[in-house]
Short mmCIF file of C-alpha atoms (C1' of nucleotides) in Angstrom, two decimals:
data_model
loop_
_atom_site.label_atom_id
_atom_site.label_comp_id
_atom_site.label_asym_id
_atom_site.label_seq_id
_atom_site.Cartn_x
_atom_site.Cartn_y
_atom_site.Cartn_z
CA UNK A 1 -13.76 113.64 23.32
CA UNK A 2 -10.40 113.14 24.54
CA UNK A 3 -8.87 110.80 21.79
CA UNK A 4 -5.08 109.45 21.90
CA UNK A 5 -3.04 108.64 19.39
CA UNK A 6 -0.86 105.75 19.84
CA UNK A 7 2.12 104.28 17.91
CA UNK A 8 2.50 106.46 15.06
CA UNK A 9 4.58 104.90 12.68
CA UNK A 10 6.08 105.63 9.79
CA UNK A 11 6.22 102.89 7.66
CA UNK A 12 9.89 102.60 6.79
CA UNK A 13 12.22 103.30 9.74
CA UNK A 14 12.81 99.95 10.93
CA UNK A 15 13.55 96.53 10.58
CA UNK A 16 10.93 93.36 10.59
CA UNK A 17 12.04 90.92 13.43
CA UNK A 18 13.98 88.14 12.85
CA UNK A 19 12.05 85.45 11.67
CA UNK A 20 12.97 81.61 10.92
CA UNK A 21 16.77 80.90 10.46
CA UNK A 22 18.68 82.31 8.19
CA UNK A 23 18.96 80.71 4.84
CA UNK A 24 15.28 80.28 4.53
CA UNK A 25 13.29 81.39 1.97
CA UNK A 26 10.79 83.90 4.01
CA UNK A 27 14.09 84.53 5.55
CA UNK A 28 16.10 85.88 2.83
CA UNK A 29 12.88 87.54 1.76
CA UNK A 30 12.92 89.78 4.32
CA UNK A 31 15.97 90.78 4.37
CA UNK A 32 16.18 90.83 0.69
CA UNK A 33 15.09 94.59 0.91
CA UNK A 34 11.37 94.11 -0.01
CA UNK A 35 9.63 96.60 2.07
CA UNK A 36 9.65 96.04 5.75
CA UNK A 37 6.85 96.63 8.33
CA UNK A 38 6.32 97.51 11.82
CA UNK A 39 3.00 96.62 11.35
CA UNK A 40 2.99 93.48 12.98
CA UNK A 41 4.75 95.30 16.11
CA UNK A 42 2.10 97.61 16.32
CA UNK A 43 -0.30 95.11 16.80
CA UNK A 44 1.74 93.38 19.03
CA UNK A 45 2.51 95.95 20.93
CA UNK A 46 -1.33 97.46 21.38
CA UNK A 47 -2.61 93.87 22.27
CA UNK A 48 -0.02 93.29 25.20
CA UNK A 49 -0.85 96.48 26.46
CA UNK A 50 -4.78 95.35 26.67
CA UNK A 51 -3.71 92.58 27.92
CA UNK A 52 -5.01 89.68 25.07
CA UNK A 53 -3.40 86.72 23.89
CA UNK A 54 -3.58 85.78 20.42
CA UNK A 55 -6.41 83.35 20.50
CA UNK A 56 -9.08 85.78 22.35
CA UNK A 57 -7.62 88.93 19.67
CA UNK A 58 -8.60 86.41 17.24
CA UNK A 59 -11.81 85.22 18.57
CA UNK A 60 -12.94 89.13 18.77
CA UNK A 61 -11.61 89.59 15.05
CA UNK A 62 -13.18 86.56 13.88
CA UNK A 63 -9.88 84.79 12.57
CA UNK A 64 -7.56 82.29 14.00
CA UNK A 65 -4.65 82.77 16.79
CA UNK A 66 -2.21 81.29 13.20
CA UNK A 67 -3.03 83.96 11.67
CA UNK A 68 -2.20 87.10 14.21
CA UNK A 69 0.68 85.41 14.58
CA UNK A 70 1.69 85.83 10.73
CA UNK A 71 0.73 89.45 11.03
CA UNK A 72 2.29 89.74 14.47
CA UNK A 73 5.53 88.69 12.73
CA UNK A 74 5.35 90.04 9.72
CA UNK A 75 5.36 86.93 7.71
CA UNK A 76 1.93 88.02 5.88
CA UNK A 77 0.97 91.42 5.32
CA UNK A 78 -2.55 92.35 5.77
CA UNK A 79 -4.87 94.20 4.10
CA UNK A 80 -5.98 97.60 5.61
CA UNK A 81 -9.51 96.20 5.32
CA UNK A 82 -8.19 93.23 7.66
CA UNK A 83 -5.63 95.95 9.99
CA UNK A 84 -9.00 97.68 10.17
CA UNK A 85 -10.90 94.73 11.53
CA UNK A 86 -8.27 94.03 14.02
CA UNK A 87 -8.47 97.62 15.26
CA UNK A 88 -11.84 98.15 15.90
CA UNK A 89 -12.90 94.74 16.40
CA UNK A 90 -10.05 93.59 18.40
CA UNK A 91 -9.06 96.69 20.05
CA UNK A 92 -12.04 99.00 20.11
CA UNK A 93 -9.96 101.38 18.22
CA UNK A 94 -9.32 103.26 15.02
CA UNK A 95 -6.73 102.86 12.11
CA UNK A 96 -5.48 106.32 10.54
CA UNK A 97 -3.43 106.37 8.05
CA UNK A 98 -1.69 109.88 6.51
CA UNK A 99 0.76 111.05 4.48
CA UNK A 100 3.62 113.34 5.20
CA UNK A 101 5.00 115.31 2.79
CA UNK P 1 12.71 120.05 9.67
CA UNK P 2 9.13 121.17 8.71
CA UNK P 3 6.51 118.34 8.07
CA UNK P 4 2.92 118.56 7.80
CA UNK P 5 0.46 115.48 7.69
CA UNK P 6 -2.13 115.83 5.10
CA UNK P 7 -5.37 114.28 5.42
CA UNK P 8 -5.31 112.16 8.09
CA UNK P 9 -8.01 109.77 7.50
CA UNK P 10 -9.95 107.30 9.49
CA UNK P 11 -10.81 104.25 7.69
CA UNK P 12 -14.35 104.17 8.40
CA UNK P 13 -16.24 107.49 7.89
CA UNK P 14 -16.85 107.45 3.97
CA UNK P 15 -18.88 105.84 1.44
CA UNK P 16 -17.08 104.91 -1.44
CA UNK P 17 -17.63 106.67 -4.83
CA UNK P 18 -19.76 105.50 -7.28
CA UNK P 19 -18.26 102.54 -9.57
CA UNK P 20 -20.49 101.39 -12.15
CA UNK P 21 -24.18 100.65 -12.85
CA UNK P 22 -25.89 99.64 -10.07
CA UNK P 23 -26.87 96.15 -10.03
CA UNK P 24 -23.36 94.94 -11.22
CA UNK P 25 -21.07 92.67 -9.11
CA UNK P 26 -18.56 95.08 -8.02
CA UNK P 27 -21.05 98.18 -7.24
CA UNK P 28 -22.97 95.42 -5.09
CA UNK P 29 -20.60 94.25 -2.89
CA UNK P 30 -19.39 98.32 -2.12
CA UNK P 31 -22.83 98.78 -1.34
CA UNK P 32 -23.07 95.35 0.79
CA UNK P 33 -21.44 96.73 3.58
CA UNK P 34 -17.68 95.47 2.85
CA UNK P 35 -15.00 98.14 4.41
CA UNK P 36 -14.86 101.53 2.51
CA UNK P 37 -12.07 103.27 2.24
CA UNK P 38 -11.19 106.52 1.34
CA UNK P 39 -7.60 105.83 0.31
CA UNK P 40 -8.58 106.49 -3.24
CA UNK P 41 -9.39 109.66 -2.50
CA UNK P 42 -6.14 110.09 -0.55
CA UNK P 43 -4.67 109.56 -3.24
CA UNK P 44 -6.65 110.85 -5.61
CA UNK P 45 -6.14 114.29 -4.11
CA UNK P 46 -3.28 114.50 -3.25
CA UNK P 47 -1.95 113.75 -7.05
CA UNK P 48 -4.46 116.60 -8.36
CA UNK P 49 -2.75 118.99 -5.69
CA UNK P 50 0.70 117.87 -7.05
CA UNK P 51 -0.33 118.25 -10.89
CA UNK P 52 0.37 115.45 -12.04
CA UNK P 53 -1.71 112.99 -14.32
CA UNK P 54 -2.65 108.93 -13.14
CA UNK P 55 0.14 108.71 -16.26
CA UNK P 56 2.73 110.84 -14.72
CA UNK P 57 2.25 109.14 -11.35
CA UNK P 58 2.09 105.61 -12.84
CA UNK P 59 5.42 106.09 -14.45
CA UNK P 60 7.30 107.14 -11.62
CA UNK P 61 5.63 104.05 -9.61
CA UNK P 62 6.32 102.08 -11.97
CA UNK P 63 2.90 100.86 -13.02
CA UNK P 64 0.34 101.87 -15.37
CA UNK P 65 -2.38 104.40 -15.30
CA UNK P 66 -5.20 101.98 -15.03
CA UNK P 67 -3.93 100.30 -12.19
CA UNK P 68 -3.81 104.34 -10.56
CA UNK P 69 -7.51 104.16 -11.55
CA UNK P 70 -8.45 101.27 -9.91
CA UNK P 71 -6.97 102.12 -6.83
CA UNK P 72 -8.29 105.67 -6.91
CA UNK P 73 -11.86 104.62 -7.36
CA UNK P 74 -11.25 101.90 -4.83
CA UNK P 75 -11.87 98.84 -7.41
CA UNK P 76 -8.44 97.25 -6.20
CA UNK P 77 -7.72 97.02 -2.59
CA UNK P 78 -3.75 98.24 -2.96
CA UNK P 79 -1.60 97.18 -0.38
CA UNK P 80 -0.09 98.92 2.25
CA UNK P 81 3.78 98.11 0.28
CA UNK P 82 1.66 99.42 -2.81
CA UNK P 83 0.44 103.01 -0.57
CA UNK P 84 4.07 103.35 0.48
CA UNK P 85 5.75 102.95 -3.57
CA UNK P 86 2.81 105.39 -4.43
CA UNK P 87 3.05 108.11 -1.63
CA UNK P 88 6.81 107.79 -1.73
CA UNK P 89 7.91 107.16 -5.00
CA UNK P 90 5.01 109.31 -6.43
CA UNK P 91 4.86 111.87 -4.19
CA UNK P 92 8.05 112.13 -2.62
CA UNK P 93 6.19 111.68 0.42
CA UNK P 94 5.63 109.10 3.91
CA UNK P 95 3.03 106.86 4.43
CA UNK P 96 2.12 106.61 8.51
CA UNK P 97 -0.70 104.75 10.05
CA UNK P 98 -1.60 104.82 13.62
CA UNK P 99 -4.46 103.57 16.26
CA UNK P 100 -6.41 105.97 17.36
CA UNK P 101 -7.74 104.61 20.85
"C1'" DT M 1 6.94 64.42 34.43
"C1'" DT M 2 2.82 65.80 32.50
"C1'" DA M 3 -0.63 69.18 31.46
"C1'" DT M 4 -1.83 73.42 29.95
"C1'" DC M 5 -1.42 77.68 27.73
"C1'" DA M 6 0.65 80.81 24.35
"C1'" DG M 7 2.73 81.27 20.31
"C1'" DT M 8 4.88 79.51 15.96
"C1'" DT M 9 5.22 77.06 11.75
"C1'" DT M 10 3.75 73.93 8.11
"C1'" DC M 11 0.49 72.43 4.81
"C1'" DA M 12 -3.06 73.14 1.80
"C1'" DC M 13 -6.51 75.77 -0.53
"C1'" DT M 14 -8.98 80.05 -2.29
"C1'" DT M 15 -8.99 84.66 -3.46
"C1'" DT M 16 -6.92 88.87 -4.95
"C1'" DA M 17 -3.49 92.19 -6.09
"C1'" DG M 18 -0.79 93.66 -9.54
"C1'" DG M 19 0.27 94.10 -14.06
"C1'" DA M 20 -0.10 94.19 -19.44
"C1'" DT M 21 -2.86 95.62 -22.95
"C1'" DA M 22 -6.35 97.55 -25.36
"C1'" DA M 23 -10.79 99.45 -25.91
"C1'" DC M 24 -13.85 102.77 -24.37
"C1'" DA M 25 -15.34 107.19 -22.26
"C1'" DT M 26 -14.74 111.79 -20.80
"C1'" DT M 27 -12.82 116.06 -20.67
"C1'" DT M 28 -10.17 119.92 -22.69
"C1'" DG M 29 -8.38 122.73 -26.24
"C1'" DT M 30 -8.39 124.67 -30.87
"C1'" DA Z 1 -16.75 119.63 -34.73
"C1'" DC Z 2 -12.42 117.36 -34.26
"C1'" DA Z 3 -8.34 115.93 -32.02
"C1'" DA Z 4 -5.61 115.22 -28.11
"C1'" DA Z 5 -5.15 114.29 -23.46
"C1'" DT Z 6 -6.80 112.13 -19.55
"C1'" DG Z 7 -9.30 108.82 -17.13
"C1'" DT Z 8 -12.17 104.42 -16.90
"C1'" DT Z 9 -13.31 99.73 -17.77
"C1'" DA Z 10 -12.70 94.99 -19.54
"C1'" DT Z 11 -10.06 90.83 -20.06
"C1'" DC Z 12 -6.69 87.74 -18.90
"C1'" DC Z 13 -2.81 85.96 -16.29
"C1'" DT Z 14 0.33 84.77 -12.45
"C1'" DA Z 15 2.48 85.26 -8.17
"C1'" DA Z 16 1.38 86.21 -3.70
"C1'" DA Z 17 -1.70 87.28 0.01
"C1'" DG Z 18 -5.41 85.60 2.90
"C1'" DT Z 19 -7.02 82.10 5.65
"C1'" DG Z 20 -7.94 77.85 8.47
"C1'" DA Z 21 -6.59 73.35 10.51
"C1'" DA Z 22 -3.57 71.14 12.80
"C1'" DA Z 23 0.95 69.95 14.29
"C1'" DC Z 24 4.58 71.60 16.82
"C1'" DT Z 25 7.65 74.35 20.15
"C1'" DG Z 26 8.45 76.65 24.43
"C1'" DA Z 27 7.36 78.08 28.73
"C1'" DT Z 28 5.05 77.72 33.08
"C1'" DA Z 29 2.95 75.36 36.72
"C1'" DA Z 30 1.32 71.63 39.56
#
DNA sequence: TTATCAGTTTCACTTTAGGATAACATTTGT
DNA sequence: ACAAATGTTATCCTAAAGTGAAACTGATAA
């Protein structure tokens, strides 16, 4: 049962990537100090590594290549139920989430 | 620099508790085979181990104790920005999330 | 150049979180 | 029993997330 545990982020120790030009709205947003997540890297990351393009993550998660992109980026944030599907769907994997004190 | 992660979850290995009568819309669709989670428990616990009240942990969120309930009992799906306020505002914690593979 | 593929962005629509408030229920203490 | 504290549920609202379709950009290749 040898299980690995990759990308362990912490939820607050980094910046979004840039996104759109400066002066737009999302933008500003996101550099506006709402909370920032490295979320979408994650997901980025893991499906490079397995070697998927957006379109066939999708297909396995049952959404559209649009939207992984808007997660990819940041620009929407997704529900755990939907970081969930993506996961194990999409990935064969399994989201853990924890809190450190 | 001493940290300990408490209850590391995976999203998947719960049923949810019991929320209302059976038969009504919401108790339905937990039963129906939607995601479960057991973040309400995560945080459920955890406040209980800190002593505080949904009131007392509400407050420092800056919301109000029935929205605490709802997420608790998983009625609301919070988000993720909603887990970090709560575990870090509330509990003067960090929220982390990984893929186990 | 022209396709093709991968990714991004826009547009439009539906659903839901998040919040305010108040009523209701449950537990706890005296 | 009663009261107080704590937790749950109901209702209603609005801003934002969730999502798909399709147009668009950028890169790569033939």
């Amino acid at each position: 049962m040898k299980t690995t545990n990759k990308n362990l982020i912490s939820l607050d120790e980094f910046k979004v990537k840039n996104y759109g030009k400066p002066g737009t709205k999302e933008r500003d947003e996101l550099e506006a100090g709402y909370e920032d997540f490295k979320i979408g890297a994650l997901i980025h990351d893991t499906r490079l590594e397995l070697g998927m393009t957006q379109e066939q993550l999708a297909e396995k998660v049952g959404t559209t290549k649009s939207y992984i992109s808007k997660i990819e980026n940041n620009i929407k944030e997704a529900r755990i139920s939907t970081l969930q599907k993506i996961v194990k769907l999409g990935f064969g994997g399994q989201l853990e989430l924890s809190i450190k004190m």
